[in-house]
XYZ file of C-alpha atoms in Angstrom:
177
model
C 84.909 298.219 -191.111
C 84.780 295.218 -192.740
C 81.512 293.639 -194.280
C 81.465 289.913 -194.349
C 78.792 288.355 -196.656
C 78.109 284.840 -196.202
C 76.506 283.136 -199.226
C 75.016 279.718 -198.522
C 74.169 277.292 -201.389
C 70.584 276.378 -200.583
C 70.723 272.786 -201.678
C 73.906 272.231 -199.625
C 72.749 274.158 -196.563
C 72.305 272.306 -193.381
C 69.798 273.114 -190.683
C 71.127 273.932 -187.310
C 71.949 270.705 -185.413
C 70.453 270.472 -181.828
C 71.604 268.192 -178.885
C 67.845 267.184 -178.706
C 67.472 266.400 -182.617
C 70.838 264.447 -182.949
C 69.990 262.696 -179.687
C 66.742 261.486 -181.240
C 68.097 260.513 -184.638
C 70.458 258.506 -182.602
C 67.782 256.713 -180.865
C 66.261 255.926 -184.311
C 69.778 254.617 -185.527
C 70.241 252.565 -182.511
C 66.793 250.997 -182.513
C 67.499 250.153 -186.155
C 71.176 248.933 -185.620
C 69.477 246.746 -182.669
C 66.340 245.236 -184.683
C 68.480 244.712 -187.901
C 71.286 242.977 -186.085
C 68.881 240.642 -184.393
C 67.439 239.983 -188.113
C 70.778 239.475 -189.720
C 71.776 237.357 -186.647
C 69.185 234.697 -187.136
C 67.504 235.566 -183.823
C 64.051 233.673 -184.002
C 61.689 235.977 -182.059
C 62.879 239.369 -183.223
C 60.662 241.926 -181.511
C 59.217 244.520 -183.954
C 61.018 247.809 -184.382
C 58.129 249.323 -182.960
C 58.305 247.457 -179.718
C 61.998 248.756 -179.080
C 60.700 252.153 -177.976
C 57.546 253.593 -176.376
C 54.760 254.838 -178.869
C 55.094 258.469 -179.618
C 58.937 258.557 -178.827
C 60.691 261.154 -181.189
C 62.917 260.060 -183.796
C 64.367 263.644 -184.735
C 64.151 265.338 -188.244
C 64.407 262.940 -191.220
C 67.821 262.366 -192.363
C 69.032 261.863 -195.858
C 70.800 258.515 -196.587
C 69.492 256.925 -193.285
C 69.578 253.124 -194.862
C 73.153 253.758 -195.846
C 74.162 255.376 -192.325
C 72.526 252.301 -190.687
C 74.259 250.220 -192.889
C 77.630 251.391 -192.416
C 77.209 251.356 -188.649
C 76.235 247.734 -189.069
C 79.234 247.148 -190.949
C 81.490 248.339 -188.225
C 79.366 246.539 -185.779
C 80.177 243.101 -187.560
C 83.964 243.705 -187.048
C 83.286 244.032 -183.390
C 82.142 240.428 -183.236
C 85.796 239.543 -183.676
C 86.968 241.897 -180.755
C 87.834 239.204 -177.880
C 88.151 241.787 -175.233
C 84.649 243.731 -176.123
C 83.152 240.364 -176.127
C 84.342 239.223 -172.559
C 82.998 242.688 -171.353
C 79.761 242.254 -172.761
C 79.356 238.611 -171.696
C 79.889 240.034 -167.853
C 76.979 242.287 -168.173
C 73.655 240.887 -167.311
C 70.550 242.880 -169.002
C 69.283 243.432 -165.205
C 72.581 245.125 -164.224
C 72.174 248.200 -162.230
C 71.923 251.356 -164.179
C 75.390 252.370 -162.853
C 76.955 249.171 -164.190
C 75.739 249.774 -167.508
C 76.864 253.361 -167.644
C 80.166 252.327 -166.332
C 80.759 249.978 -169.285
C 79.476 252.580 -171.537
C 81.783 255.353 -170.205
C 84.636 252.835 -170.272
C 84.484 252.780 -174.182
C 85.468 256.485 -174.148
C 87.466 256.417 -171.091
C 90.687 257.783 -172.769
C 88.702 260.507 -173.964
C 89.035 259.628 -177.641
C 85.935 259.838 -179.497
C 85.400 258.363 -183.018
C 82.898 256.694 -184.926
C 84.136 253.145 -184.162
C 83.603 253.825 -180.619
C 80.060 255.236 -181.210
C 79.280 251.864 -182.786
C 80.794 249.994 -179.984
C 78.294 251.645 -177.715
C 75.435 250.676 -180.282
C 77.073 247.088 -180.247
C 77.239 247.110 -176.431
C 73.414 247.892 -176.394
C 72.776 245.117 -178.928
C 74.358 242.782 -176.930
C 72.846 243.405 -173.634
C 69.307 243.766 -175.146
C 69.991 240.371 -177.007
C 70.222 238.849 -173.398
C 66.703 240.324 -172.636
C 64.618 239.250 -175.748
C 61.635 238.070 -173.829
C 61.323 241.268 -171.748
C 60.387 244.116 -173.877
C 60.067 246.653 -171.129
C 63.572 245.835 -170.391
C 64.982 246.414 -173.802
C 63.404 249.660 -173.867
C 65.053 250.698 -170.535
C 68.416 249.605 -171.884
C 68.078 251.624 -175.035
C 66.795 254.773 -173.273
C 69.974 254.532 -171.070
C 72.159 254.182 -173.830
C 70.424 257.141 -175.453
C 70.854 259.018 -172.326
C 74.666 258.586 -172.106
C 74.901 259.360 -175.750
C 73.110 262.765 -175.318
C 75.294 263.524 -172.191
C 78.660 262.437 -173.364
C 78.686 261.640 -177.266
C 76.129 263.692 -179.142
C 78.124 267.065 -178.669
C 80.990 265.279 -180.539
C 78.647 264.270 -183.194
C 77.441 267.557 -183.750
C 81.157 268.993 -183.971
C 81.577 266.633 -187.015
C 78.475 267.737 -188.587
C 76.052 265.114 -187.348
C 75.491 261.544 -188.465
C 74.630 262.485 -192.070
C 78.541 263.690 -192.031
C 79.350 260.140 -190.858
C 77.759 258.787 -194.316
C 79.690 261.402 -196.293
C 82.787 260.680 -194.680
C 82.559 256.820 -195.259
C 81.469 257.190 -198.584
C 84.217 259.696 -199.493
C 86.680 257.201 -198.103
C 87.654 259.292 -194.999
């Protein structure tokens, strides 16, 4: 019989990542991504961050380096402004599009089965661009965000968990990986 002892360094120990927690953290990051992109793009009537979600919406457990994670996501999002193919795709989708249309576009981002952080940001970017078309309709913005969060929960969050969560994205980019 072999006895295996696992020693965990307390400061480095990570809590167990759950689908619900990582999804809610993703919601928080998506809301911040949309809000801060609107501000940096000079949108005059930026809805408050609290308006982007229903009161009491869970945000998941606190994350270390949440500002830095958000900044890194936005940095990749800035590069997507130059992606002509993505711009054409987004421009064809009205904010009132049927739920299935929005889900189809979201699915197309990952249609080849390849997941990476750039594509996760492309999903955030898509949500931002569609929400931008609905600035005067807060309930519609909330519905778009909720739909993208549902899509993330069903198709993307497990991949994020396998990579150690959103915090490991920060670790990866700061280590040059």
